Coordinates of C-alpha atoms in Angstrom, one line a residue:
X1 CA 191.4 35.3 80.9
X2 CA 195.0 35.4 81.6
X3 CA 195.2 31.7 80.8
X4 CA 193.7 32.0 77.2
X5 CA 196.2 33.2 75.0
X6 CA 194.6 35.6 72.7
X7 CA 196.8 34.9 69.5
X8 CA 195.7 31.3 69.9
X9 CA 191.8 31.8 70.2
X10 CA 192.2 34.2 67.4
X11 CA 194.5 32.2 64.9
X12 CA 197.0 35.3 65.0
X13 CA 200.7 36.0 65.3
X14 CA 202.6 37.4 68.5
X15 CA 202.6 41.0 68.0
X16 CA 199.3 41.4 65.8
X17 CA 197.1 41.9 68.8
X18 CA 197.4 44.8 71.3
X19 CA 195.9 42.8 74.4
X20 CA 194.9 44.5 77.6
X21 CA 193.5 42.7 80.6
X22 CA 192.6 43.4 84.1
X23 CA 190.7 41.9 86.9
X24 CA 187.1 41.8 86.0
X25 CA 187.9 43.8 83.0
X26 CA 187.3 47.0 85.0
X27 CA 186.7 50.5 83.6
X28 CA 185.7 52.3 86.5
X29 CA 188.2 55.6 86.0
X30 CA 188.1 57.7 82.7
X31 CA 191.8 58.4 83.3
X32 CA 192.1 54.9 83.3
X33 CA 195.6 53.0 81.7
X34 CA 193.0 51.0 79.9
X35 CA 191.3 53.9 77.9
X36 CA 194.4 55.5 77.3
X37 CA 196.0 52.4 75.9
X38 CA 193.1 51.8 73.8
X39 CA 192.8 55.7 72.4
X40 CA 197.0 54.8 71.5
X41 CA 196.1 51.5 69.9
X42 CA 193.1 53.5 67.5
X43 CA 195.8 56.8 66.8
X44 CA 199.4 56.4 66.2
X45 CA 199.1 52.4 66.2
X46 CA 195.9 52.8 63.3
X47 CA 193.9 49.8 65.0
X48 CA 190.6 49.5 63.0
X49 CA 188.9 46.8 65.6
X50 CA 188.4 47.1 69.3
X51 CA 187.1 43.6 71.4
X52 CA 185.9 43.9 74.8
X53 CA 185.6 40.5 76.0
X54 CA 184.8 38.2 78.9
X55 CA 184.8 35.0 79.7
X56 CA 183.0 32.2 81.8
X57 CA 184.0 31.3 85.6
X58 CA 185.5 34.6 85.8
X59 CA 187.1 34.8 89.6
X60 CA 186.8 39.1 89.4
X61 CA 182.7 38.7 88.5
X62 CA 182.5 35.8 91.3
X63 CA 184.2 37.9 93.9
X64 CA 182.5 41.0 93.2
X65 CA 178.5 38.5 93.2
X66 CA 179.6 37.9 96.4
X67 CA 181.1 41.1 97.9
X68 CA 177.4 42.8 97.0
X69 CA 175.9 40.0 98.3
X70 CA 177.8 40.4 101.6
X71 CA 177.4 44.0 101.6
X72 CA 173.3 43.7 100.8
X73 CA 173.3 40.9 103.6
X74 CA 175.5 43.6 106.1
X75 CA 173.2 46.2 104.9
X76 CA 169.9 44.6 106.5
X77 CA 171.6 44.0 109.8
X78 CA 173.6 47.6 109.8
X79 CA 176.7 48.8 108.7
X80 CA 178.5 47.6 105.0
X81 CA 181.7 46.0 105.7
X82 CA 185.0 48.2 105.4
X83 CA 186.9 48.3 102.1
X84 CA 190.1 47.1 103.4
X85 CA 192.2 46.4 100.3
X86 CA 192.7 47.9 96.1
X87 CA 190.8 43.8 95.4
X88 CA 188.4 44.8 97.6
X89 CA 188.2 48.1 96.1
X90 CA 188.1 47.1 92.4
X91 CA 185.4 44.5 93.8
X92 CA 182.9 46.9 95.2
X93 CA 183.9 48.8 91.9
X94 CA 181.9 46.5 90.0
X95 CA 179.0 46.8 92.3
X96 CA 177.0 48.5 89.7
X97 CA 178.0 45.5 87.0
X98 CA 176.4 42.9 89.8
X99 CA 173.7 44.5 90.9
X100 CA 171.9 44.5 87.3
X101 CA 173.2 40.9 87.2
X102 CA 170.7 40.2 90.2
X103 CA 168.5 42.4 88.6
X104 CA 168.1 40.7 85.5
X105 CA 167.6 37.2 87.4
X106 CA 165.4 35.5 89.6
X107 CA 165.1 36.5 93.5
X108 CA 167.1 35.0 95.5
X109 CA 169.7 34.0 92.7
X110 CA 173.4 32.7 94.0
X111 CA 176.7 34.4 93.7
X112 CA 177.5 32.3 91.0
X113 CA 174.4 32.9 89.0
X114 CA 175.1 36.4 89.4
X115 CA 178.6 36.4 89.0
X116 CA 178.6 34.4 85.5
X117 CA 175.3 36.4 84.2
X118 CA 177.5 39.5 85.4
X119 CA 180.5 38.6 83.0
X120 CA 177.9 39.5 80.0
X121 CA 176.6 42.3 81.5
X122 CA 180.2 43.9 82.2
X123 CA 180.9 43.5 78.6
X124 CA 177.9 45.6 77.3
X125 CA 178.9 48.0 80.5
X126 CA 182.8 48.0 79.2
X127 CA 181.6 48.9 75.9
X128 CA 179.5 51.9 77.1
X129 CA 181.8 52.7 79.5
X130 CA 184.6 53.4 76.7
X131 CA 182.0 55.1 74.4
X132 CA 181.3 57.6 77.1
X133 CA 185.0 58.3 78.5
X134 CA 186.9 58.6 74.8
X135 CA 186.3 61.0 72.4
X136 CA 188.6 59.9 70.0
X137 CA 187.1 56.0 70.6
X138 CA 183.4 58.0 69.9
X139 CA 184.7 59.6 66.8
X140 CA 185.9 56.1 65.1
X141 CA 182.7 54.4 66.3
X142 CA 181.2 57.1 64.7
X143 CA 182.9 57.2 61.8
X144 CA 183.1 53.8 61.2

């Protein structure tokens, strides 16, 4: 979260942390600014340690619980409703990210249930996500 300033939480200076943060902490594009940044932070910056994080009451995770829900809800009555701007995009993005939220709970679970079960999903989901789109982030894993 925006409003958590990472060199506080982590007892660090400015400047000893390369921080990266989005909406939602989306990875939905290989080509992504994210990967790229992060496959510069592990070469010519040498960083030994990548965190993929989330936090509680995130607004992205909320937003994108209740877009599905909408969309499952406009589903049983006929047509999804229109993408109509990039939030809405990035949103529907993280439909996969939701929908194993739900999954994972009990029927008929809220939007908040969803969307703060959702923030600990996305993590495990940004971590794959990386794995599978960066060969150089594959080879450190790999290598230790």
């Amino acid at each position: 979260d925006s409003r958590a300033p990472i060199e506080i939480v982590f007892d660090a200076q400015p400047g000893d942390c390369f921080v990266l943060r989005n909406a939602g902490n989306t990875l939905t594009h290989a080509e992504g600014s994210v990967v790229g940044s992060l496959e510069y932070c592990i070469g010519p910056l040498g960083a030994k340690l990548i965190l993929v994080l989330g936090h509680t009451k995130c607004g992205a995770m909320m937003g994108a619980a209740q877009t599905m829900l909408n969309a499952q809800k406009a589903a049983g009555g006929g047509a999804a409703p229109a993408k109509k701007t990039t939030l809405d995009t990035l949103l529907h993005g993280l439909a996969p990210v939701t929908q194993k939220a739900q999954g994972q709970l009990a029927h008929g679970a809220s939007a908040e249930e969803i969307g703060a079960h959702a923030v600990k999903v996305n993590v495990f989901a940004g971590m794959e996500k990386l794995l599978n789109y960066s060969a150089p982030i594959r080879e450190k894993v790999k290598s230790g």
